[in-house]
Amino acid sequence: MIRVLLVHDSCLMRSALAERLARETDLEVFHVPWRSAGVRARSLRPNVCVADLHCAEPYGLAPLGELTGRTAGAGACPLLVLSTADRPGLLRRAAEAGALGYVDEASPPEQLLTAIRQVAAGRRFVDDSLGFGFLRASQMPLTQRELSVLSLAAGGASIAEIARSLHLSNGTVRNYMAAITRKTGARNRVDAIRISRGEGWV
Amino acid sequence: MIRVLLVHDSCLMRSALAERLARETDLEVFHVPWRSAGVRARSLRPNVCVADLHCAEPYGLAPLGELTGRTAGAGACPLLVLSTADRPGLLRRAAEAGALGYVDEASPPEQLLTAIRQVAAGRRFVDDSLGFGFLRASQMPLTQRELSVLSLAAGGASIAEIARSLHLSNGTVRNYMAAITRKTGARNRVDAIRISRGEGWV
């Protein structure tokens, strides 16, 4: 039996998908919202954890590392993520957290079943249609420092607040913001935040 | 028989939920992504259209009016929306478009079945747990003009661009942005956009 933990914030959606998966005789399916995913994964020790990336975004995707065991003190669990090709930043962060499977939300449930069995056997699975998303993920134009500046700005911090929290001068933060605006092809700072959030970079 | 059209952008999720609904003997279920919802609703003429509000957001929720028939030339269809209490702006826009049913994404599928049958019979259905969301929706602090300014700003337009497109002076747009920042309790313009998007106002 393959023990599957399904993580999604909509109870309506995850219970319907869990029911569909549980009709397969080799799967035993449990489901939770993101906020209890880490705790449940540690107690249940599933063979595969299937997690929706879009729902995880408000939490900053930190829980991903908790599931795969990259975060200290967390139990390792083979992770399969559900995402779309138009959010390369989410794919990138899942890859950094060590996810083994990547299924396109646009795929039919049968594709997810194939992926679950493959990941449970310890093998990587990547949906063909996510290829372009991974290509764009590899071309992410911003440096780690620019990402830090951008995510503080996206959270509503002023130039002075960003400068203080990263121990930089106001002028340096302004230079970073100008570089970010140029590299993302944005018209201004607000536009740079909009574009970067849309792609899932921050 | 109740003909149901299920609208959601994730094929994985909507086909699982459609399968669950189709197990009921009085329901006939079809499913589509948002981009084809209007066309499909006109040809299918469903008794109830069940639509996920969160997925509709990138399209500006314009398709909602197309489904309910508030938009000229569109076929009317009783609309039931899936949403959450923490996005009052989305609930408000669904109410403005004339949606008849409101189900919390956190509810179990049985609740959705009750709602579908009620809306198909022409009766309103509102999930208890969405009450607080509706309360906050009724307390939306921004005027229509402020919302127009804010949604252009959120799209990345500069003060000068907003002024040009709304036939206002730069100073007036700055005054609107200051009022928006104050009313949303934000620290600055970027923060005001972040807060308003989070609540679903723009």
Coordinates of C-alpha atoms in Angstrom, one line a residue:
Chain A
M1 CA 0.0 0.0 0.0
I2 CA 1.2 3.5 -0.8
R3 CA 0.2 6.0 2.0
V4 CA -0.5 9.4 0.5
L5 CA -0.9 12.7 2.3
L6 CA -2.7 15.3 0.2
V7 CA -2.1 18.9 1.1
H8 CA -4.5 21.6 -0.2
D9 CA -6.3 24.6 1.6
S10 CA -9.7 24.0 0.0
C11 CA -11.4 21.2 1.9
L12 CA -13.9 20.9 -0.9
M13 CA -11.2 20.3 -3.5
R14 CA -8.9 18.1 -1.4
S15 CA -11.6 15.8 -0.2
A16 CA -12.9 15.3 -3.7
L17 CA -9.4 14.5 -5.0
A18 CA -8.7 12.3 -2.0
E19 CA -11.9 10.3 -2.7
R20 CA -10.8 9.9 -6.4
L21 CA -7.3 8.7 -5.4
A22 CA -8.7 6.4 -2.7
R23 CA -10.6 4.4 -5.3
E24 CA -7.3 2.9 -6.4
T25 CA -6.7 -0.3 -4.5
D26 CA -3.0 0.4 -3.9
L27 CA -3.5 3.8 -2.3
E28 CA -4.4 4.9 1.2
V29 CA -5.2 8.6 1.3
F30 CA -5.2 11.2 4.0
H31 CA -5.8 15.0 3.5
V32 CA -4.9 18.2 5.4
P33 CA -4.7 21.9 4.9
W34 CA -1.3 23.5 4.7
R35 CA -1.2 24.8 8.3
S36 CA -1.2 21.2 9.7
A37 CA 0.9 19.6 6.9
G38 CA 4.2 19.4 8.8
V39 CA 2.8 18.0 12.0
R40 CA 0.7 15.4 10.1
A41 CA 3.5 14.3 7.8
R42 CA 5.7 13.6 10.9
S43 CA 3.0 11.5 12.6
L44 CA 1.7 9.7 9.5
R45 CA 5.1 9.2 7.7
P46 CA 3.4 9.0 4.3
N47 CA 5.1 7.3 1.3
V48 CA 4.3 10.4 -0.8
C49 CA 3.1 13.8 0.1
V50 CA 1.1 15.5 -2.7
A51 CA 1.0 19.3 -2.1
D52 CA -0.6 22.2 -4.0
L53 CA 2.0 24.9 -4.5
H54 CA -0.4 27.8 -5.2
C55 CA -2.1 27.3 -1.8
A56 CA 1.3 27.3 -0.1
E57 CA 2.3 30.8 -1.4
P58 CA 0.8 32.9 1.4
Y59 CA 3.0 31.0 3.9
G60 CA 6.1 31.8 1.9
L61 CA 6.6 28.2 0.9
A62 CA 8.6 27.6 4.1
P63 CA 6.5 24.5 4.8
L64 CA 7.9 22.8 1.7
G65 CA 11.3 22.4 3.4
E66 CA 9.5 21.1 6.5
L67 CA 7.9 18.3 4.4
T68 CA 11.0 17.2 2.6
G69 CA 13.2 17.3 5.6
R70 CA 15.5 20.1 4.4
T71 CA 14.5 22.1 7.5
A72 CA 16.2 21.0 10.7
G73 CA 14.1 18.7 12.9
A74 CA 11.6 17.8 10.2
G75 CA 10.8 14.3 9.0
A76 CA 11.8 13.6 5.4
C77 CA 9.0 12.6 3.1
P78 CA 9.0 12.2 -0.8
L79 CA 7.3 15.3 -2.1
L80 CA 5.1 15.6 -5.2
V81 CA 3.9 19.1 -6.0
L82 CA 1.0 20.4 -8.1
S83 CA 1.7 23.6 -10.0
T84 CA 1.4 25.4 -13.4
A85 CA 4.0 26.3 -16.0
D86 CA 3.2 30.1 -15.7
R87 CA 4.6 30.3 -12.1
P88 CA 8.3 29.5 -12.6
G89 CA 9.2 30.9 -9.2
L90 CA 7.1 28.3 -7.4
L91 CA 8.6 25.5 -9.4
R92 CA 12.1 26.8 -8.6
R93 CA 11.4 26.9 -4.9
A94 CA 9.9 23.4 -4.9
A95 CA 13.1 22.2 -6.7
E96 CA 15.2 23.9 -4.0
A97 CA 13.2 22.2 -1.3
G98 CA 14.0 18.9 -2.9
A99 CA 10.6 17.9 -4.4
L100 CA 10.8 14.7 -6.4
G101 CA 7.6 14.9 -8.5
Y102 CA 6.0 17.8 -10.4
V103 CA 2.5 17.5 -11.9
D104 CA 0.7 20.1 -13.9
E105 CA -2.7 21.2 -12.4
A106 CA -4.0 21.1 -16.0
S107 CA -3.3 17.3 -16.2
P108 CA -6.1 14.7 -15.7
P109 CA -6.2 12.6 -12.4
E110 CA -4.7 9.6 -14.2
Q111 CA -1.4 11.5 -14.7
L112 CA -1.3 12.2 -11.0
L113 CA -1.8 8.5 -10.3
T114 CA 1.2 7.6 -12.5
A115 CA 3.3 10.3 -10.7
I116 CA 2.3 9.1 -7.2
R117 CA 3.4 5.6 -8.0
Q118 CA 6.7 6.7 -9.5
V119 CA 7.6 9.0 -6.6
A120 CA 6.6 6.3 -4.1
A121 CA 9.1 4.1 -5.8
G122 CA 11.8 6.8 -5.3
R123 CA 11.9 8.0 -8.9
R124 CA 11.6 11.5 -10.2
F125 CA 8.5 12.5 -12.2
V126 CA 8.2 15.8 -14.2
D127 CA 5.1 16.5 -16.3
D128 CA 6.0 17.4 -19.9
S129 CA 3.8 20.5 -19.9
L130 CA 5.8 22.0 -17.0
G131 CA 9.0 22.0 -19.2
F132 CA 8.7 25.6 -20.2
G133 CA 8.1 26.6 -16.6
F134 CA 11.4 25.0 -15.6
L135 CA 13.2 26.6 -18.5
R136 CA 12.0 30.0 -17.2
A137 CA 12.8 29.1 -13.6
S138 CA 16.4 28.5 -14.7
Q139 CA 16.5 31.9 -16.3
M140 CA 15.4 33.8 -13.1
P141 CA 17.0 37.2 -13.6
L142 CA 17.4 38.3 -10.0
T143 CA 20.2 37.7 -7.5
Q144 CA 19.6 36.4 -4.0
R145 CA 20.1 39.9 -2.6
E146 CA 17.7 41.5 -5.1
L147 CA 15.1 38.9 -4.1
S148 CA 15.5 39.8 -0.4
V149 CA 15.0 43.5 -1.3
L150 CA 12.1 42.7 -3.5
S151 CA 10.3 40.5 -1.0
L152 CA 10.5 43.2 1.7
A153 CA 9.3 45.8 -0.7
A154 CA 6.4 43.5 -1.8
G155 CA 5.5 43.2 1.9
G156 CA 5.0 46.9 2.0
A157 CA 8.3 48.1 3.6
S158 CA 9.6 51.5 2.6
I159 CA 13.2 52.1 1.2
A160 CA 14.3 53.2 4.7
E161 CA 12.8 50.1 6.4
I162 CA 14.4 47.8 3.8
A163 CA 17.8 49.5 4.3
R164 CA 17.5 49.1 8.1
S165 CA 16.5 45.4 8.0
L166 CA 19.2 44.5 5.5
H167 CA 21.9 46.8 7.0
L168 CA 22.3 48.8 3.7
S169 CA 22.2 52.5 2.9
N170 CA 19.0 54.0 1.4
G171 CA 21.0 54.7 -1.8
T172 CA 22.0 51.1 -2.1
V173 CA 18.4 49.9 -1.7
R174 CA 17.3 52.4 -4.4
N175 CA 20.0 51.0 -6.7
Y176 CA 18.8 47.4 -6.1
M177 CA 15.2 48.5 -6.8
A178 CA 16.3 50.2 -10.0
A179 CA 18.2 47.0 -11.1
I180 CA 15.1 44.9 -10.2
T181 CA 12.8 47.2 -12.2
R182 CA 15.1 47.0 -15.3
K183 CA 15.7 43.2 -15.1
T184 CA 12.0 42.4 -14.8
G185 CA 11.1 44.7 -17.7
A186 CA 8.8 46.7 -15.4
R187 CA 7.7 50.4 -15.7
N188 CA 8.3 51.2 -12.0
R189 CA 8.7 49.7 -8.6
V190 CA 5.0 48.7 -8.1
D191 CA 5.1 47.1 -11.6
A192 CA 8.2 45.2 -10.7
I193 CA 6.5 43.8 -7.6
R194 CA 3.4 42.9 -9.6
I195 CA 5.4 41.1 -12.3
S196 CA 7.6 39.2 -9.8
R197 CA 4.6 38.1 -7.7
G198 CA 2.8 36.9 -10.9
E199 CA 5.8 34.7 -11.8
G200 CA 6.1 33.5 -8.2
W201 CA 9.6 34.8 -7.6
V202 CA 8.6 36.4 -4.3
Chain B
M1 CA -32.1 16.2 -13.5
I2 CA -30.0 19.2 -12.4
R3 CA -27.4 20.2 -15.1
V4 CA -24.3 21.6 -13.3
L5 CA -21.4 23.4 -15.0
L6 CA -18.3 23.4 -12.8
V7 CA -15.8 26.2 -13.4
H8 CA -12.3 25.9 -12.0
D9 CA -8.8 26.4 -13.6
S10 CA -7.2 23.3 -12.2
C11 CA -8.3 20.3 -14.4
L12 CA -7.0 18.0 -11.6
M13 CA -9.3 19.6 -9.0
R14 CA -12.4 20.2 -11.1
S15 CA -12.4 16.7 -12.6
A16 CA -12.2 15.1 -9.2
L17 CA -15.0 17.3 -7.8
A18 CA -17.1 16.7 -11.0
E19 CA -16.7 13.0 -10.5
R20 CA -17.8 13.3 -6.9
L21 CA -20.9 15.4 -7.8
A22 CA -21.8 13.1 -10.7
R23 CA -22.2 10.2 -8.2
E24 CA -25.5 11.8 -7.2
T25 CA -28.3 10.5 -9.2
D26 CA -30.1 13.8 -9.7
L27 CA -27.0 15.7 -11.1
E28 CA -25.5 15.8 -14.5
V29 CA -22.1 17.4 -14.3
F30 CA -19.8 19.2 -16.9
H31 CA -16.6 21.1 -16.2
V32 CA -14.5 23.8 -17.9
P33 CA -11.7 26.2 -17.1
W34 CA -12.6 29.9 -16.6
R35 CA -11.6 31.0 -20.1
S36 CA -14.3 28.9 -21.7
A37 CA -17.0 29.3 -19.0
G38 CA -19.1 32.0 -20.8
V39 CA -19.2 30.2 -24.2
R40 CA -20.0 26.8 -22.5
A41 CA -22.7 28.3 -20.3
R42 CA -24.5 29.8 -23.3
S43 CA -24.5 26.5 -25.2
L44 CA -25.1 24.2 -22.3
R45 CA -27.7 26.3 -20.4
P46 CA -27.0 24.6 -17.0
N47 CA -29.4 24.8 -14.1
V48 CA -26.6 25.8 -11.8
C49 CA -23.1 27.1 -12.6
V50 CA -20.6 26.4 -9.7
A51 CA -17.6 28.7 -10.1
D52 CA -14.4 29.0 -8.0
L53 CA -13.8 32.8 -7.3
H54 CA -10.1 32.5 -6.5
C55 CA -9.3 31.2 -10.0
A56 CA -11.4 34.0 -11.6
E57 CA -9.3 36.8 -10.0
P58 CA -6.6 37.1 -12.6
Y59 CA -9.4 37.8 -15.2
G60 CA -10.7 40.7 -13.0
L61 CA -14.0 38.8 -12.3
A62 CA -15.5 40.1 -15.5
P63 CA -16.6 36.6 -16.5
L64 CA -19.0 36.5 -13.4
G65 CA -21.3 39.0 -15.1
E66 CA -21.1 37.0 -18.3
L67 CA -22.4 33.9 -16.4
T68 CA -25.2 35.6 -14.5
G69 CA -26.4 37.6 -17.5
R70 CA -25.6 41.0 -16.1
T71 CA -23.3 41.6 -19.0
A72 CA -25.2 42.5 -22.2
G73 CA -25.6 39.7 -24.7
A74 CA -24.8 37.0 -22.1
G75 CA -27.2 34.1 -21.2
A76 CA -28.5 34.2 -17.6
C77 CA -27.6 31.2 -15.4
P78 CA -28.0 30.7 -11.6
L79 CA -24.6 31.2 -10.2
L80 CA -23.1 29.5 -7.1
V81 CA -19.6 30.6 -6.1
L82 CA -16.9 28.9 -4.0
S83 CA -14.9 31.3 -1.9
T84 CA -13.4 32.0 1.6
A85 CA -14.3 34.5 4.3
D86 CA -10.9 36.1 4.2
R87 CA -11.4 37.6 0.7
P88 CA -14.4 40.0 1.3
G89 CA -13.7 41.8 -2.0
L90 CA -14.4 38.6 -4.0
L91 CA -17.7 38.0 -2.2
R92 CA -18.7 41.6 -2.8
R93 CA -18.0 41.3 -6.5
A94 CA -19.9 38.0 -6.7
A95 CA -22.9 39.7 -5.0
E96 CA -22.7 42.6 -7.4
A97 CA -22.8 40.2 -10.3
G98 CA -25.9 38.6 -8.9
A99 CA -24.7 35.2 -7.6
L100 CA -27.4 33.3 -5.8
G101 CA -25.2 30.7 -3.8
Y102 CA -22.1 31.2 -1.7
V103 CA -20.2 28.1 -0.4
D104 CA -17.1 28.2 1.7
E105 CA -14.1 26.3 0.2
A106 CA -13.6 24.9 3.7
S107 CA -16.9 23.1 3.7
P108 CA -17.3 19.4 2.9
P109 CA -18.7 18.3 -0.5
E110 CA -22.1 17.5 1.2
Q111 CA -22.6 21.2 1.9
L112 CA -22.0 22.0 -1.8
L113 CA -24.6 19.4 -2.8
T114 CA -27.2 21.0 -0.5
A115 CA -26.3 24.4 -2.0
I116 CA -26.5 23.2 -5.6
R117 CA -30.1 21.8 -5.1
Q118 CA -31.2 25.0 -3.3
V119 CA -29.8 27.3 -6.1
A120 CA -31.3 25.0 -8.8
A121 CA -34.7 25.5 -7.1
G122 CA -34.1 29.3 -7.4
R123 CA -33.4 29.9 -3.7
R124 CA -30.5 31.7 -2.2
F125 CA -27.8 29.8 -0.3
V126 CA -25.2 31.4 2.0
D127 CA -22.7 29.2 4.0
D128 CA -22.8 30.3 7.7
S129 CA -19.0 30.5 7.8
L130 CA -18.9 33.2 5.1
G131 CA -20.9 35.5 7.4
F132 CA -17.9 37.4 8.7
G133 CA -16.6 37.8 5.1
F134 CA -19.9 39.4 4.1
L135 CA -19.8 41.7 7.1
R136 CA -16.4 42.9 6.0
A137 CA -17.5 43.2 2.4
S138 CA -20.3 45.6 3.6
Q139 CA -17.6 47.7 5.3
M140 CA -15.4 48.2 2.3
P141 CA -13.7 51.5 3.0
L142 CA -13.0 52.7 -0.6
T143 CA -15.2 54.7 -3.0
Q144 CA -15.7 53.6 -6.6
R145 CA -13.3 56.3 -7.8
E146 CA -10.6 55.3 -5.3
L147 CA -11.0 51.6 -6.5
S148 CA -10.4 52.8 -10.1
V149 CA -7.2 54.6 -9.1
L150 CA -6.1 51.7 -6.9
S151 CA -6.6 49.0 -9.6
L152 CA -4.6 51.0 -12.2
A153 CA -1.8 51.5 -9.6
A154 CA -1.9 47.8 -8.8
G155 CA -1.5 47.1 -12.5
G156 CA 1.8 49.0 -12.4
A157 CA 0.7 52.4 -13.8
S158 CA 2.5 55.5 -12.6
I159 CA 0.8 58.6 -11.1
A160 CA 1.0 60.3 -14.5
E161 CA -0.4 57.3 -16.3
I162 CA -3.3 57.0 -13.9
A163 CA -4.0 60.7 -14.2
R164 CA -4.1 60.5 -18.0
S165 CA -6.3 57.5 -18.2
L166 CA -8.9 58.9 -15.6
H167 CA -8.7 62.5 -16.9
L168 CA -7.4 63.8 -13.6
S169 CA -4.5 66.0 -12.5
N170 CA -1.4 64.3 -11.0
G171 CA -2.1 66.1 -7.7
T172 CA -5.6 64.7 -7.5
V173 CA -4.3 61.2 -8.1
R174 CA -1.8 61.7 -5.3
N175 CA -4.6 62.8 -3.0
Y176 CA -6.6 59.7 -3.9
M177 CA -3.6 57.5 -3.2
A178 CA -3.0 59.2 0.1
A179 CA -6.7 58.7 1.1
I180 CA -6.5 55.0 0.0
T181 CA -3.3 54.5 2.1
R182 CA -4.9 56.1 5.1
K183 CA -8.2 54.2 4.8
T184 CA -6.6 50.8 4.3
G185 CA -4.3 51.4 7.3
A186 CA -1.3 50.9 5.1
R187 CA 2.3 52.2 5.6
N188 CA 2.6 53.4 2.0
R189 CA 1.3 53.0 -1.6
V190 CA 2.9 49.5 -2.2
D191 CA 1.5 48.4 1.2
A192 CA -2.0 49.7 0.3
I193 CA -1.9 47.7 -2.9
R194 CA -0.7 44.6 -1.0
I195 CA -3.5 44.9 1.6
S196 CA -6.2 45.6 -0.9
R197 CA -5.2 42.7 -3.1
G198 CA -5.1 40.4 -0.1
E199 CA -8.7 41.3 0.7
G200 CA -9.8 41.0 -2.9
W201 CA -10.9 44.6 -3.3
V202 CA -8.9 45.0 -6.6

